[in-house]
Each structure stands twice: as C-alpha cells, then as structure tokens.
Coordinates of C-alpha atoms in Angstrom, one line a residue:
X1 CA 15.6 -120.6 -43.3
X2 CA 17.3 -119.6 -40.0
X3 CA 17.1 -122.4 -37.5
X4 CA 18.4 -121.0 -34.3
X5 CA 16.6 -118.3 -32.3
X6 CA 17.8 -114.8 -33.1
X7 CA 17.7 -111.9 -30.8
X8 CA 16.3 -108.5 -31.5
X9 CA 16.6 -105.9 -28.7
X10 CA 14.2 -102.9 -28.9
X11 CA 15.3 -100.0 -26.8
X12 CA 12.5 -97.5 -26.3
X13 CA 9.8 -100.2 -26.4
X14 CA 7.5 -97.9 -24.3
X15 CA 6.7 -96.4 -27.7
X16 CA 3.9 -99.0 -28.0
X17 CA 2.9 -97.9 -31.5
X18 CA 6.3 -98.9 -32.8
X19 CA 6.4 -102.1 -30.7
X20 CA 3.0 -103.1 -31.9
X21 CA 3.9 -102.5 -35.6
X22 CA 7.2 -104.4 -35.3
X23 CA 5.5 -107.4 -33.7
X24 CA 2.8 -107.4 -36.3
X25 CA 5.3 -107.4 -39.1
X26 CA 7.5 -110.0 -37.4
X27 CA 4.6 -112.4 -36.7
X28 CA 3.8 -112.3 -40.4
X29 CA 7.4 -113.0 -41.4
X30 CA 7.3 -116.8 -41.3
X31 CA 10.4 -117.2 -43.4
X32 CA 12.6 -115.5 -40.8
X33 CA 12.4 -118.3 -38.3
X34 CA 12.3 -118.1 -34.5
X35 CA 13.0 -114.9 -32.5
X36 CA 13.5 -113.7 -29.0
X37 CA 12.3 -110.1 -28.7
X38 CA 13.8 -108.2 -25.8
X39 CA 11.9 -105.1 -24.9
X40 CA 13.7 -102.3 -23.0
X41 CA 12.4 -99.0 -21.6
X42 CA 13.4 -96.9 -18.5
X43 CA 9.7 -96.3 -17.8
X44 CA 8.4 -99.5 -16.1
X45 CA 4.7 -98.6 -16.6
X46 CA 5.1 -98.0 -20.4
X47 CA 7.3 -101.1 -20.6
X48 CA 4.6 -103.2 -19.0
X49 CA 2.0 -101.9 -21.4
X50 CA 4.2 -102.7 -24.4
X51 CA 5.1 -106.1 -23.1
X52 CA 1.6 -107.1 -22.3
X53 CA 0.4 -106.0 -25.7
X54 CA 3.2 -107.9 -27.5
X55 CA 2.5 -111.1 -25.6
X56 CA -1.2 -110.8 -26.3
X57 CA -0.4 -110.5 -30.0
X58 CA 1.9 -113.5 -29.9
X59 CA -0.9 -115.5 -28.1
X60 CA -3.6 -114.3 -30.5
X61 CA -1.7 -115.6 -33.5
X62 CA -0.5 -118.8 -31.6
X63 CA 3.2 -118.1 -32.5
X64 CA 4.6 -118.6 -29.0
X65 CA 6.8 -121.5 -30.4
X66 CA 8.6 -119.1 -32.7
X67 CA 8.4 -115.7 -31.0
X68 CA 9.3 -115.2 -27.3
X69 CA 8.9 -111.8 -25.7
X70 CA 11.0 -110.7 -22.6
X71 CA 11.4 -107.2 -21.1
X72 CA 13.8 -105.3 -18.8
X73 CA 14.4 -101.7 -17.6
X74 CA 18.2 -102.5 -17.7
X75 CA 19.5 -102.5 -21.2
X76 CA 22.9 -103.7 -20.3
X77 CA 21.4 -107.0 -19.1
X78 CA 19.8 -107.8 -22.4
X79 CA 22.4 -106.5 -24.9
X80 CA 24.8 -109.5 -24.9
X81 CA 24.0 -111.9 -27.6
X82 CA 21.9 -109.5 -29.6
X83 CA 21.8 -110.0 -33.4
X84 CA 19.8 -106.8 -34.1
X85 CA 19.4 -103.7 -32.0
X86 CA 16.8 -101.0 -32.6
X87 CA 16.5 -97.7 -30.8
X88 CA 13.4 -95.6 -30.9
X89 CA 13.9 -93.4 -27.8
X90 CA 12.0 -90.2 -27.3
X91 CA 13.3 -88.5 -24.1
X92 CA 10.4 -86.8 -22.4
X93 CA 7.9 -88.2 -24.8
X94 CA 4.9 -86.3 -26.0
X95 CA 4.8 -83.9 -23.0
X96 CA 8.3 -82.6 -23.7
X97 CA 7.5 -82.3 -27.4
X98 CA 4.4 -80.3 -26.6
X99 CA 6.4 -78.1 -24.3
X100 CA 8.9 -77.3 -27.0
X101 CA 6.1 -76.4 -29.4
X102 CA 4.5 -74.0 -26.9
X103 CA 7.7 -72.3 -26.0
X104 CA 8.9 -71.6 -29.5
X105 CA 5.5 -70.3 -30.4
X106 CA 5.6 -67.9 -27.5
X107 CA 8.9 -66.6 -29.0
X108 CA 7.2 -66.1 -32.4
X109 CA 8.5 -69.2 -34.1
X110 CA 6.0 -71.6 -35.8
X111 CA 7.0 -75.2 -36.4
X112 CA 4.7 -77.9 -37.7
X113 CA 6.9 -80.7 -36.3
X114 CA 10.0 -79.7 -34.3
X115 CA 11.8 -83.1 -34.3
X116 CA 14.7 -82.3 -36.6
X117 CA 15.7 -78.7 -36.9
X118 CA 14.8 -75.1 -35.9
X119 CA 14.6 -74.4 -32.1
X120 CA 12.2 -77.2 -31.4
X121 CA 14.4 -79.7 -33.1
X122 CA 17.5 -78.3 -31.3
X123 CA 15.7 -78.7 -28.0
X124 CA 14.9 -82.3 -28.8
X125 CA 18.5 -82.9 -29.8
X126 CA 19.8 -81.6 -26.5
X127 CA 17.8 -84.1 -24.4
X128 CA 17.9 -87.1 -26.8
X129 CA 21.3 -87.2 -28.5
X130 CA 23.4 -87.7 -25.2
X131 CA 21.1 -90.6 -24.2
X132 CA 21.5 -92.2 -27.6
X133 CA 25.3 -91.9 -27.3
X134 CA 25.2 -93.5 -23.8
X135 CA 23.2 -96.4 -25.3
X136 CA 25.6 -96.7 -28.2
X137 CA 28.5 -96.9 -25.8
X138 CA 26.9 -99.9 -24.1
X139 CA 26.2 -101.5 -27.5
X140 CA 29.9 -101.0 -28.5
X141 CA 30.9 -102.7 -25.3
X142 CA 28.4 -105.5 -25.1
X143 CA 27.1 -106.2 -28.6
X144 CA 29.6 -104.7 -31.1
X145 CA 28.8 -107.1 -33.9
X146 CA 25.0 -106.6 -33.8
X147 CA 23.3 -104.8 -36.7
X148 CA 22.2 -101.5 -35.1
X149 CA 19.3 -99.4 -36.4
X150 CA 18.1 -96.1 -35.0
X151 CA 14.7 -94.5 -35.4
X152 CA 15.0 -91.7 -32.9
X153 CA 14.9 -88.1 -34.0
X154 CA 16.6 -85.8 -34.7
X155 CA 18.0 -88.5 -37.0
X156 CA 20.8 -86.5 -38.6
X157 CA 22.3 -85.4 -35.3
X158 CA 21.9 -88.8 -33.6
X159 CA 23.6 -90.8 -36.4
X160 CA 26.4 -88.3 -36.5
X161 CA 26.9 -88.3 -32.7
X162 CA 26.7 -92.0 -32.3
X163 CA 29.4 -92.7 -34.9
X164 CA 31.5 -89.7 -33.8
X165 CA 31.5 -90.9 -30.1
X166 CA 31.6 -94.7 -30.5
X167 CA 32.6 -95.6 -34.0
X168 CA 29.6 -97.8 -34.5
X169 CA 28.2 -98.1 -38.0
X170 CA 24.6 -97.2 -36.9
X171 CA 22.0 -97.0 -39.7
X172 CA 19.2 -94.5 -39.3
X173 CA 15.8 -95.5 -40.7
X174 CA 12.8 -93.3 -41.4
X175 CA 9.7 -94.1 -43.4
X176 CA 9.4 -90.6 -44.9
X177 CA 11.3 -91.5 -48.1
X178 CA 9.4 -94.7 -48.5
X179 CA 6.1 -92.9 -48.1
X180 CA 7.0 -90.2 -50.7
X181 CA 8.3 -92.7 -53.2
X182 CA 4.9 -94.4 -53.1
X183 CA 3.2 -91.0 -53.4
X184 CA 5.1 -90.2 -56.6
X185 CA 4.0 -93.5 -58.1
X186 CA 0.4 -92.6 -57.1
X187 CA 0.7 -89.2 -58.8
X188 CA 1.3 -90.9 -62.2
X189 CA -1.2 -93.8 -61.5
X190 CA 1.6 -96.3 -61.7
X191 CA 2.4 -99.4 -59.6
X192 CA 5.1 -98.6 -57.1
X193 CA 7.1 -101.7 -58.2
X194 CA 7.5 -100.3 -61.7
X195 CA 9.1 -97.0 -60.5
X196 CA 12.6 -96.2 -59.3
X197 CA 14.4 -93.2 -57.7
X198 CA 17.8 -91.7 -57.0
X199 CA 18.1 -89.3 -54.1
X200 CA 20.4 -87.7 -51.6
X201 CA 19.9 -85.4 -48.6
X202 CA 19.5 -85.3 -44.9
X203 CA 16.7 -86.8 -43.0
X204 CA 13.4 -84.9 -43.7
X205 CA 15.1 -82.9 -46.5
X206 CA 16.1 -85.5 -49.1
X207 CA 16.0 -84.5 -52.7
X208 CA 14.6 -87.1 -55.2
X209 CA 16.3 -85.9 -58.4
X210 CA 15.7 -88.9 -60.6
X211 CA 12.3 -90.7 -60.9
X212 CA 11.6 -93.4 -63.5
X213 CA 8.8 -95.6 -64.7
X214 CA 9.9 -98.8 -66.4
X215 CA 13.4 -97.2 -66.7
X216 CA 12.2 -94.0 -68.5
X217 CA 12.2 -90.5 -67.1
X218 CA 8.8 -90.0 -65.3
X219 CA 9.2 -86.4 -64.3
X220 CA 7.3 -85.1 -67.4
X221 CA 4.3 -87.1 -66.3
X222 CA 4.6 -85.7 -62.8
X223 CA 5.2 -82.1 -64.0
X224 CA 2.1 -82.2 -66.2
X225 CA -0.2 -83.3 -63.4
X226 CA 1.3 -81.0 -60.8
X227 CA 1.1 -77.9 -63.0
X228 CA -2.5 -78.7 -63.8
X229 CA -3.5 -79.2 -60.2
X230 CA -1.7 -76.1 -58.9
X231 CA -3.4 -74.0 -61.5
X232 CA -6.7 -74.8 -59.9
X233 CA -8.1 -73.1 -56.8
X234 CA -7.2 -75.4 -53.9
X235 CA -9.6 -77.0 -51.5
X236 CA -8.6 -75.4 -48.2
X237 CA -8.8 -78.9 -46.6
X238 CA -5.9 -79.9 -48.7
X239 CA -3.6 -77.2 -47.3
X240 CA -1.6 -78.4 -44.3
X241 CA -3.5 -81.6 -44.0
X242 CA -1.5 -84.4 -42.2
X243 CA -3.9 -87.2 -42.9
X244 CA -5.0 -87.9 -46.5
X245 CA -5.4 -91.0 -48.6
X246 CA -4.7 -89.9 -52.2
X247 CA -2.0 -87.2 -52.8
X248 CA -2.6 -84.0 -54.7
X249 CA -0.1 -81.3 -55.6
X250 CA -1.8 -79.0 -53.0
X251 CA -0.7 -81.3 -50.2
X252 CA 2.9 -80.2 -50.8
X253 CA 2.9 -76.9 -52.7
X254 CA 6.2 -75.7 -51.3
X255 CA 8.0 -78.9 -52.2
X256 CA 6.6 -78.6 -55.8
X257 CA 7.8 -75.0 -55.9
X258 CA 11.3 -76.3 -55.1
X259 CA 10.8 -78.9 -57.7
X260 CA 10.2 -76.3 -60.4
X261 CA 13.4 -74.5 -59.3
X262 CA 15.7 -77.5 -58.9
X263 CA 14.1 -80.4 -60.7
X264 CA 14.0 -82.5 -57.6
X265 CA 11.2 -83.3 -55.1
X266 CA 12.0 -82.7 -51.4
X267 CA 11.0 -85.6 -49.1
X268 CA 9.4 -86.0 -46.7
X269 CA 6.9 -83.4 -48.0
X270 CA 6.0 -79.9 -46.8
X271 CA 5.2 -80.8 -43.2
X272 CA 8.9 -81.4 -42.6
X273 CA 10.6 -79.5 -45.5
X274 CA 9.2 -76.1 -44.6
X275 CA 11.3 -76.2 -41.3
X276 CA 14.5 -76.2 -43.4
X277 CA 13.6 -72.9 -44.9
X278 CA 12.7 -70.7 -41.9
X279 CA 13.5 -67.5 -43.9
X280 CA 10.6 -68.3 -46.2
X281 CA 8.0 -68.9 -43.4
X282 CA 9.3 -66.4 -40.9
X283 CA 5.9 -65.7 -39.3
X284 CA 4.5 -69.2 -39.9
X285 CA 2.4 -68.1 -42.8
X286 CA 1.8 -71.0 -45.1
X287 CA -0.6 -70.6 -48.1
X288 CA -3.2 -68.8 -46.0
X289 CA -2.7 -70.9 -42.8
X290 CA -0.4 -70.9 -39.9
X291 CA 2.3 -73.6 -39.5
X292 CA 1.8 -75.8 -36.5
X293 CA -1.6 -74.3 -35.8
X294 CA -4.1 -75.0 -38.6
X295 CA -1.5 -76.1 -41.1
X296 CA 0.1 -79.5 -40.0
X297 CA -1.3 -78.9 -36.5
X298 CA 1.2 -80.4 -33.9
X299 CA -1.4 -80.6 -31.1
X300 CA -3.6 -82.6 -33.6
X301 CA -0.8 -85.2 -34.2
X302 CA 0.0 -85.3 -30.5
X303 CA -3.6 -86.0 -29.6
X304 CA -3.8 -88.6 -32.4
X305 CA -0.7 -90.3 -30.9
X306 CA -2.0 -90.2 -27.4
X307 CA -5.4 -91.7 -28.4
X308 CA -3.6 -94.5 -30.2
X309 CA -1.5 -95.2 -27.2
X310 CA -4.5 -95.2 -24.8
X311 CA -6.3 -97.6 -27.1
X312 CA -3.4 -100.0 -27.1
X313 CA -3.0 -99.6 -23.3
X314 CA -6.7 -100.7 -22.8
X315 CA -6.0 -103.7 -25.1
X316 CA -2.8 -104.6 -23.2
X317 CA -4.7 -104.5 -19.9
X318 CA -7.5 -106.6 -21.2
X319 CA -10.1 -103.8 -20.9
X320 CA -10.8 -104.1 -24.7
X321 CA -10.4 -107.0 -27.1
X322 CA -7.2 -107.1 -29.2
X323 CA -7.7 -105.2 -32.4
X324 CA -7.2 -108.0 -35.0
X325 CA -6.6 -105.4 -37.8
X326 CA -3.1 -104.8 -36.4
X327 CA -2.0 -108.0 -38.1
X328 CA -2.6 -106.5 -41.5
X329 CA 0.2 -104.7 -43.2
X330 CA 0.8 -101.9 -40.7
X331 CA 2.6 -99.3 -42.8
X332 CA 4.1 -97.6 -39.8
X333 CA 7.6 -96.3 -38.9
X334 CA 9.0 -99.8 -38.6
X335 CA 7.8 -101.0 -42.0
X336 CA 11.3 -101.1 -43.7
X337 CA 12.9 -103.0 -40.8
X338 CA 11.6 -106.5 -41.4
X339 CA 12.4 -106.2 -45.1
X340 CA 15.9 -105.1 -44.3
X341 CA 16.4 -108.0 -41.8
X342 CA 15.1 -110.4 -44.6
X343 CA 17.6 -108.9 -47.1
X344 CA 20.4 -109.3 -44.6
X345 CA 19.4 -112.8 -43.6
X346 CA 19.2 -114.1 -47.2
X347 CA 21.7 -111.7 -48.7
X348 CA 19.1 -110.7 -51.3
X349 CA 20.7 -107.2 -51.6
X350 CA 17.6 -105.1 -51.8
X351 CA 17.9 -101.3 -51.7
X352 CA 16.5 -99.0 -48.9
X353 CA 16.8 -95.4 -47.9
X354 CA 19.3 -95.2 -45.1
X355 CA 20.8 -92.5 -42.9
X356 CA 24.6 -93.1 -42.6
X357 CA 27.8 -91.1 -42.0
X358 CA 28.8 -89.4 -45.2
X359 CA 32.5 -90.2 -45.6
X360 CA 32.5 -88.8 -49.2
X361 CA 29.3 -90.5 -50.3
X362 CA 27.8 -87.2 -51.2
X363 CA 30.6 -84.9 -52.4
X364 CA 30.5 -81.3 -51.1
X365 CA 29.0 -82.3 -47.7
X366 CA 31.2 -82.8 -44.6
X367 CA 32.5 -86.4 -44.1
X368 CA 31.3 -86.4 -40.5
X369 CA 27.7 -85.5 -41.3
X370 CA 24.9 -88.0 -41.6
X371 CA 23.2 -88.2 -45.1
X372 CA 20.1 -90.0 -46.3
X373 CA 20.9 -92.0 -49.4
X374 CA 20.2 -95.4 -51.0
X375 CA 21.8 -98.4 -49.2
X376 CA 22.0 -102.1 -50.1
X377 CA 21.2 -104.6 -47.3
X378 CA 23.7 -107.4 -47.5
X379 CA 24.7 -110.2 -45.2
X380 CA 27.6 -108.0 -44.1
X381 CA 25.2 -105.1 -43.3
X382 CA 24.1 -102.0 -45.1
X383 CA 26.4 -100.9 -48.0
X384 CA 25.5 -97.3 -48.8
X385 CA 25.5 -96.1 -52.5
X386 CA 27.6 -93.0 -53.4
X387 CA 25.6 -90.2 -54.9
X388 CA 28.1 -88.0 -56.9
X389 CA 25.5 -86.2 -59.1
X390 CA 23.2 -84.3 -56.8
X391 CA 24.6 -80.9 -58.1
X392 CA 26.0 -77.9 -56.4
X393 CA 22.8 -75.8 -55.7
X394 CA 21.1 -78.6 -53.7
X395 CA 24.4 -79.6 -52.0
X396 CA 24.7 -76.0 -50.9
X397 CA 21.2 -76.0 -49.4
X398 CA 22.1 -79.2 -47.4
X399 CA 25.5 -77.9 -46.3
X400 CA 23.9 -74.8 -44.9
X401 CA 21.4 -76.8 -42.9
X402 CA 24.1 -79.1 -41.5
X403 CA 26.1 -76.3 -39.8
X404 CA 23.7 -75.8 -36.9
X405 CA 23.4 -79.6 -36.4
X406 CA 27.1 -79.9 -35.8
X407 CA 27.2 -77.0 -33.3
X408 CA 24.1 -78.4 -31.5
X409 CA 25.7 -81.9 -31.2
X410 CA 28.7 -80.4 -29.4
X411 CA 26.4 -78.3 -27.2
X412 CA 24.4 -81.3 -26.2
X413 CA 27.4 -83.6 -25.4
X414 CA 29.2 -80.9 -23.4
X415 CA 26.2 -79.1 -21.8
X416 CA 27.4 -75.8 -23.2
X417 CA 24.6 -73.2 -23.1
X418 CA 26.6 -70.7 -25.2
X419 CA 27.0 -73.2 -28.0
X420 CA 23.2 -73.8 -27.9
X421 CA 22.7 -70.1 -28.6
X422 CA 25.2 -70.3 -31.5
X423 CA 23.3 -73.3 -32.9
X424 CA 20.1 -71.3 -32.7
X425 CA 21.7 -68.5 -34.7
X426 CA 23.3 -70.8 -37.3
X427 CA 19.9 -72.6 -37.7
X428 CA 18.5 -69.3 -39.1
X429 CA 15.0 -69.3 -37.6
X430 CA 16.2 -66.7 -35.2
X431 CA 19.0 -64.3 -36.0
X432 CA 19.1 -61.8 -33.1
X433 CA 21.6 -62.8 -30.5
X434 CA 19.6 -61.6 -27.5
X435 CA 16.4 -63.2 -28.8
X436 CA 18.3 -66.5 -29.4
X437 CA 19.7 -66.4 -25.9
X438 CA 16.3 -65.7 -24.3
X439 CA 14.7 -68.6 -26.2
X440 CA 17.6 -70.9 -25.3
X441 CA 17.2 -70.1 -21.6
X442 CA 13.5 -70.7 -21.7
X443 CA 13.9 -74.1 -23.3
X444 CA 16.7 -75.2 -21.0
X445 CA 14.7 -74.2 -17.9
X446 CA 11.5 -75.9 -19.1
X447 CA 13.3 -79.1 -20.1
X448 CA 15.8 -79.1 -17.2
X449 CA 14.7 -82.5 -15.9
X450 CA 15.9 -84.1 -19.1
X451 CA 19.1 -82.1 -19.4
X452 CA 21.5 -83.2 -16.7
X453 CA 24.6 -82.0 -18.6
X454 CA 23.2 -78.4 -18.3
X455 CA 22.6 -78.5 -14.6

C-alpha cells in the first residue's frame, strides 16, 4: 500500500457533479492510501461550492487523516508535485451549451448533444480546446511526469490538440464505452464480468466489433433479441429516452441498424451516434420524433444537471443535510478513474477504454488523430492496444468524421473564422457555403466572451 501522500489536481472542479463522484470513489478506496486533492477552477464561487462539498464529505466519513482537500483559482500554484492531473473543463458551462443548441436549431440543425461534432460540437471546440492547450502547457512545464487524464469534450479534438501542441501523453477518459459494454451484457442477461469486447473508433463513435461471453462469440445471442424486439411496435417512451434502467433495442434503433450493416455496435448509443451521420437525420427526424427536442431533449439534460448542481450547492452551504447515498457506487463520469489509478499503483495491468493519439494503432486513420481503443494501465502509464482488424468500411466512416475535427482544431488555435466555415462544411451537417458562413458568424458573435482568439 502507498505510504506517502499522493497529489491529485482536479482542474475544472467547479463541475461539482464530477468532484463529488471523484471524492466518493476515493473515500471508498482504502487501499490507495493517503491523498491531497487540489481543486482548481477559475470561477471562485463554483470552486467554493465544490470545496465545501468535498470537505463535508471527508468530514462525514471521518477520513480527514487520509484525504486532505485544498483549493485555488491559480492552477500554476498547485501543479508542482502532482502525481495525477485531471481536467474536466467546460468553458461557458451550461449557459454556453444551451446557447449553441438554440442557435444551431434556428439555422435548421437539430442536435441531441452538441459536445463532439456538428456545428454545436465545433462551437464547443472553439472555446474549449485553446484553454485545454494552455493548461497542458503549464502541465508540461510544472508537472511533466504526472499522469494526465482529460474528461473535457470535445474529447477527440482536445486529445489531438494537447498532444500536437505540447507533446504530452494525455489520456482521454469517457464513461460512454463502459456504459455500453455493460448494456450489451444486460441484453443477453449475462454478468458483465463474463463478457469481453474489442473495439476501435473515436469518442462517441466507437465500434464494438467483437463481443464474447465466456470466450465465445455472443453476437448471435444479441442479434436474436434485437431482431425480436425491433419487430415489435415500440413504446413511444423508449424512443429518444435519455434515462432508462433496463436497455431495449428501441433505445438505440439507429445503432442497431448500423450493427446489421457492419456487424459492430456503435457506442455510445444513438444519443451521440446520430450526430456523426447528419445526412441521415438532416431535418432532425428520428423515428417519429425530433432530435434535441422530444428525442434526447437537450434542455431536459441541462435542467437535470442544473437541478443536481443546485442540490449539491445547498448541501455544501449547509442548507440541506449531506446526501449519504453519494458514498454508494456513483457510476458517474469519473468511475473509471479510481480503477485506473489502482491499476497504475499496483501495476495490475487492467484494461480500460482510452482516447489516445493514434500513431498507427488503428491503420487507415491519421497518426495525429485521437482514437478510442483499449488501453492497459501499468505502472508506467497507459499502454494502448493496437487494433489492426477494424476493417475498411468502418475505418472509412471514422476517417471522414475526423477531417472536420482537424480543420476545427487549427481554426480554434489560430482564431481563423474562415477555417471555422471550412470545418462546418467538412462536417457535413451544412453544405451550403453561405449558410455555413452565416451560422459561423452567429455562433462566434454569441460566444464572443469565450473566444478571445477571434476578437
């Protein structure tokens, strides 16, 4: 067991949901020893909420002797000596996300998420990627040997840009793959621990092309159930539903359509995957509903997130008692992180889904691009596993989606409005040059406070 205190720096700690989940998991990880958790956020109010909540959690579980929480708005002051660094930065927060959503809809584009691709994802990239690069430059200077994990979206662009600009071996983490792997096990009524997968893709469009139960091909079991369920008239409540406990085929009908065509299931399910096929959902029409409106409603998820935050804020301020259920297994975005830290600490070499720079790991995709593939967590860090057998059709789908990301990264880092227009066109959700320019100008004007490079 580790004996000396180790340091984890969380940048973007104002995301109290993530901070709460991380602390809950860490408090339950007795085998990892003592920690100093340094919380960082540029918003002092949000930082105070997260810090107060974290300290209340530590006090409630009487673990102050093994977990110490500090905070600062100055990341450079807390980076030296870090063992692990995590970024979960969302520039502009929920208000900026909502604004993207409203603007792209006014231009006739319907997105259920808007955090990875299509015009909403490009807008998020423009305001977030340059900030992540600045943070990474500080990490490269002040804590170059720390293990660095990023949760900020758009994941593919951020991992590419950080490595491209700083050379850091950042690892992007997202719970989407982990969630879908468990859903596949549920579909065949099998314990998750008895199943295994092989996969490759880009964040939110990762193709699971091999799925096994006890070492044997489990796709026939999946195919039988999916075909049976899709042959039935769906419950309208299953279409475009973000929140559900037990999966059915009608929760992800488009992903299962792709499965019939390619023999691979697209994670992280329809809510994200439909955005990578804008030509298929040009008017937002999705199995009788409208994307982002009554199918995977973005206002609904934003309201849910705001309500969660306000509840945590009241607990942090002592206006409500601390919710003791938070110490149960949280299952949130951070759920892989503690398991990865444990595997690194004890060199147990467990496997996780990771977003890393390609460098030939997936043949047919650019070396500079970020791919989501299996990675082994070792004492020397994440060692990604090459995936040479994805196949040309799926590789072609991924390569097409990466072209707009590369252009948008350059646009973001250089503040180049014309490159933003080109990224919009390459993305495919909008093909008319004048329409792409008008949408670009509206987004740049609306988000100007977060886009200093475009001033």
